[in-house]
Amino acid sequence: MAFSADELRVLRRALAIALHPAPLPDEDVQDCLRLAGAVDEAVGEAGRLRAFLLADLVRYRNALPGSLSGYLERLQDALAAGYDPRPEDLAALRALRGGPVAAALLQRCQVLAERSVRARLAGRAVPATAPAPRSRLLALPGGRAAEPEKPKAPEAPARPAAPSERPAPKPSEVFPPRRRPVPPPQQRAAG
């Protein structure tokens, strides 16, 4: 994540205020709230990108063996981003282990999968596949913290998103071929 010069200025001010609480002008409060919104948006976008990349990995895995090089490349990228290999990945790599890249990836994935299983059995937290939602920044010291908080309505429990069972559309489904206009039938004159 990269910050602009203006965002870094706001972040430095917010950190200074956190270390030395003091009353804040409304402009500083608004700057901090905008920065928090921008960070929330970036985190959400990163989650959407991660979901897209994992869906792309699944599409390539389902198209094996024809998509071998693309699948191996996407799996390496996913592993570098903290992806825990699934049993389907291990099965696909076992079937492809004749190649040196697939064999090396199989060894790496087996180590990561074993580490993940041990961590779950030990009761430790395993990195989630999606980032946890971050709570909104509600108050800053000396800013709007003194304002009374409005009572909140009870939130409905969030349902986990069900994975889409529909496969990715083919290009011909997304962009149907253009039809040439059919000339109107010529009428015959009775003569």
CSV table of C-alpha atoms in Angstrom, one decimal:
chain,number,residue,atom,x,y,z
A,1,MET,CA,0.0,0.0,0.0
A,2,ALA,CA,1.4,3.4,-0.9
A,3,PHE,CA,0.4,6.7,0.6
A,4,SER,CA,0.5,10.1,-1.2
A,5,ALA,CA,2.5,13.0,0.3
A,6,ASP,CA,-0.8,14.5,1.6
A,7,GLU,CA,-1.9,11.2,3.2
A,8,LEU,CA,1.5,10.9,4.8
A,9,ARG,CA,1.2,14.4,6.3
A,10,VAL,CA,-2.2,13.5,7.8
A,11,LEU,CA,-0.8,10.2,9.1
A,12,ARG,CA,2.1,11.9,10.8
A,13,ARG,CA,-0.2,14.4,12.4
A,14,ALA,CA,-2.5,11.6,13.6
A,15,LEU,CA,0.4,9.7,15.1
A,16,ALA,CA,1.7,12.8,16.8
A,17,ILE,CA,-1.8,13.4,18.2
A,18,ALA,CA,-2.0,9.8,19.4
A,19,LEU,CA,1.3,10.2,21.3
A,20,HIS,CA,0.4,13.7,22.7
A,21,PRO,CA,-3.4,14.0,22.9
A,22,ALA,CA,-4.6,17.5,22.3
A,23,PRO,CA,-7.9,19.1,21.0
A,24,LEU,CA,-8.2,18.8,17.3
A,25,PRO,CA,-9.6,21.3,14.8
A,26,ASP,CA,-12.5,20.0,12.7
A,27,GLU,CA,-10.3,20.1,9.6
A,28,ASP,CA,-7.8,17.7,11.2
A,29,VAL,CA,-10.6,15.4,12.2
A,30,GLN,CA,-12.0,15.4,8.7
A,31,ASP,CA,-8.5,14.7,7.2
A,32,CYS,CA,-8.1,11.7,9.6
A,33,LEU,CA,-11.6,10.4,8.7
A,34,ARG,CA,-10.8,10.7,4.9
A,35,LEU,CA,-7.5,8.9,5.4
A,36,ALA,CA,-9.3,6.1,7.4
A,37,GLY,CA,-11.8,5.9,4.6
A,38,ALA,CA,-9.1,5.6,2.0
A,39,VAL,CA,-7.3,2.9,3.9
A,40,ASP,CA,-10.6,1.0,4.3
A,41,GLU,CA,-11.1,1.3,0.6
A,42,ALA,CA,-7.6,0.0,-0.2
A,43,VAL,CA,-8.1,-2.9,2.1
A,44,GLY,CA,-11.4,-3.8,0.5
A,45,GLU,CA,-9.8,-3.5,-3.0
A,46,ALA,CA,-7.0,-5.8,-1.9
A,47,GLY,CA,-9.5,-8.3,-0.7
A,48,ARG,CA,-11.4,-8.1,-4.0
A,49,LEU,CA,-8.1,-8.5,-5.9
A,50,ARG,CA,-7.2,-11.5,-3.8
A,51,ALA,CA,-10.6,-13.2,-4.4
A,52,PHE,CA,-10.2,-12.6,-8.2
A,53,LEU,CA,-6.7,-14.1,-8.2
A,54,LEU,CA,-7.8,-17.1,-6.2
A,55,ALA,CA,-10.7,-17.6,-8.6
A,56,ASP,CA,-8.3,-17.3,-11.5
A,57,LEU,CA,-6.1,-20.0,-9.9
A,58,VAL,CA,-9.1,-22.3,-9.6
A,59,ARG,CA,-10.0,-21.7,-13.3
A,60,TYR,CA,-6.5,-22.6,-14.4
A,61,ARG,CA,-6.5,-25.7,-12.1
A,62,ASN,CA,-9.8,-26.9,-13.6
A,63,ALA,CA,-8.3,-26.5,-17.1
A,64,LEU,CA,-5.3,-28.7,-16.4
A,65,PRO,CA,-3.3,-30.1,-18.1
A,66,GLY,CA,-3.7,-27.7,-21.0
A,67,SER,CA,-3.1,-24.7,-18.7
A,68,LEU,CA,0.0,-26.1,-17.0
A,69,SER,CA,2.3,-23.1,-17.3
A,70,GLY,CA,-0.4,-20.6,-16.4
A,71,TYR,CA,-1.5,-22.7,-13.4
A,72,LEU,CA,2.1,-23.0,-12.0
A,73,GLU,CA,2.7,-19.3,-12.4
A,74,ARG,CA,-0.5,-18.4,-10.6
A,75,LEU,CA,0.1,-20.9,-7.9
A,76,GLN,CA,3.6,-19.5,-7.2
A,77,ASP,CA,2.1,-15.9,-7.1
A,78,ALA,CA,-0.6,-17.1,-4.7
A,79,LEU,CA,1.9,-18.9,-2.4
A,80,ALA,CA,4.0,-15.7,-2.3
A,81,ALA,CA,0.9,-13.8,-1.2
A,82,GLY,CA,0.3,-16.2,1.7
A,83,TYR,CA,-2.1,-18.7,0.1
A,84,ASP,CA,-2.4,-22.0,1.9
A,85,PRO,CA,-2.5,-24.8,-0.7
A,86,ARG,CA,-5.7,-26.8,-0.8
A,87,PRO,CA,-6.0,-30.5,-1.3
A,88,GLU,CA,-7.0,-29.9,-4.9
A,89,ASP,CA,-3.7,-28.1,-5.5
A,90,LEU,CA,-1.7,-31.0,-4.0
A,91,ALA,CA,-3.6,-33.5,-6.2
A,92,ALA,CA,-3.0,-31.4,-9.3
A,93,LEU,CA,0.7,-31.1,-8.5
A,94,ARG,CA,1.0,-34.8,-7.9
A,95,ALA,CA,-0.4,-35.4,-11.3
A,96,LEU,CA,2.0,-32.9,-12.9
A,97,ARG,CA,5.1,-33.7,-10.9
A,98,GLY,CA,6.9,-35.0,-14.0
A,99,GLY,CA,8.2,-31.4,-14.6
A,100,PRO,CA,10.8,-29.9,-12.5
A,101,VAL,CA,8.8,-26.8,-11.6
A,102,ALA,CA,5.7,-28.8,-10.6
A,103,ALA,CA,7.9,-31.2,-8.5
A,104,ALA,CA,9.5,-28.2,-6.6
A,105,LEU,CA,6.1,-26.6,-6.1
A,106,LEU,CA,4.7,-29.9,-4.8
A,107,GLN,CA,7.4,-30.1,-2.2
A,108,ARG,CA,6.8,-26.5,-1.2
A,109,CYS,CA,3.0,-27.0,-1.0
A,110,GLN,CA,3.3,-30.1,1.1
A,111,VAL,CA,5.5,-28.3,3.6
A,112,LEU,CA,3.0,-25.4,3.7
A,113,ALA,CA,0.0,-27.7,4.0
A,114,GLU,CA,1.6,-29.7,6.8
A,115,ARG,CA,2.5,-26.5,8.7
A,116,SER,CA,-1.1,-25.2,8.3
A,117,VAL,CA,-2.6,-28.5,9.6
A,118,ARG,CA,-0.2,-28.5,12.6
A,119,ALA,CA,-1.1,-24.9,13.4
A,120,ARG,CA,-4.8,-25.7,13.3
A,121,LEU,CA,-4.4,-28.7,15.5
A,122,ALA,CA,-2.4,-26.7,18.0
A,123,GLY,CA,-5.2,-24.1,18.1
A,124,ARG,CA,-3.2,-21.3,16.7
A,125,ALA,CA,-4.7,-18.9,14.2
A,126,VAL,CA,-3.9,-19.6,10.6
A,127,PRO,CA,-3.8,-16.7,8.1
A,128,ALA,CA,-7.2,-16.1,6.8
A,129,THR,CA,-7.9,-16.2,3.0
A,130,ALA,CA,-9.6,-12.8,3.3
A,131,PRO,CA,-8.7,-9.9,5.5
A,132,ALA,CA,-10.8,-9.3,8.5
A,133,PRO,CA,-13.1,-6.3,8.3
A,134,ARG,CA,-11.6,-3.3,10.1
A,135,SER,CA,-13.8,-1.3,12.4
A,136,ARG,CA,-14.4,2.3,11.4
A,137,LEU,CA,-12.6,5.1,13.0
A,138,LEU,CA,-15.3,6.6,15.3
A,139,ALA,CA,-13.5,9.1,17.4
A,140,LEU,CA,-10.2,10.9,17.9
A,141,PRO,CA,-8.9,12.2,21.2
A,142,GLY,CA,-9.9,15.8,21.5
A,143,GLY,CA,-11.9,15.7,18.3
A,144,ARG,CA,-15.4,14.4,18.1
A,145,ALA,CA,-15.1,12.0,21.0
A,146,ALA,CA,-17.1,14.4,23.2
A,147,GLU,CA,-20.2,14.1,21.0
A,148,PRO,CA,-22.8,11.7,22.3
A,149,GLU,CA,-23.0,8.4,20.5
A,150,LYS,CA,-26.2,7.5,18.7
A,151,PRO,CA,-27.7,4.1,19.7
A,152,LYS,CA,-27.1,1.6,17.0
A,153,ALA,CA,-29.7,-0.9,15.7
A,154,PRO,CA,-28.7,-4.5,16.3
A,155,GLU,CA,-26.9,-5.8,13.2
A,156,ALA,CA,-28.0,-9.0,11.5
A,157,PRO,CA,-25.3,-11.7,11.7
A,158,ALA,CA,-23.2,-11.8,8.5
A,159,ARG,CA,-23.7,-14.8,6.4
A,160,PRO,CA,-20.5,-16.2,4.8
A,161,ALA,CA,-20.4,-15.6,1.1
A,162,ALA,CA,-21.2,-18.8,-0.8
A,163,PRO,CA,-18.8,-19.6,-3.6
A,164,SER,CA,-20.3,-19.2,-7.0
A,165,GLU,CA,-21.0,-22.6,-8.6
A,166,ARG,CA,-21.3,-21.0,-12.1
A,167,PRO,CA,-18.1,-21.4,-14.1
A,168,ALA,CA,-16.5,-18.4,-15.7
A,169,PRO,CA,-18.2,-17.3,-18.9
A,170,LYS,CA,-16.5,-18.0,-22.2
A,171,PRO,CA,-15.6,-15.0,-24.4
A,172,SER,CA,-18.3,-15.9,-26.9
A,173,GLU,CA,-20.9,-15.7,-24.1
A,174,VAL,CA,-19.7,-12.3,-22.9
A,175,PHE,CA,-19.2,-10.9,-26.4
A,176,PRO,CA,-21.6,-12.6,-28.7
A,177,PRO,CA,-20.7,-12.6,-32.4
A,178,ARG,CA,-22.2,-9.8,-34.5
A,179,ARG,CA,-25.0,-10.7,-36.7
A,180,ARG,CA,-25.1,-9.3,-40.2
A,181,PRO,CA,-28.3,-7.5,-41.0
A,182,VAL,CA,-30.6,-9.7,-43.1
A,183,PRO,CA,-32.0,-7.8,-46.1
A,184,PRO,CA,-35.8,-7.7,-46.3
A,185,PRO,CA,-37.3,-10.2,-48.6
A,186,GLN,CA,-38.0,-8.8,-52.0
A,187,GLN,CA,-41.7,-8.7,-52.9
A,188,ARG,CA,-42.8,-10.0,-56.3
A,189,ALA,CA,-45.1,-8.0,-58.3
A,190,ALA,CA,-48.0,-9.9,-59.9
A,191,GLY,CA,-48.2,-8.9,-63.4
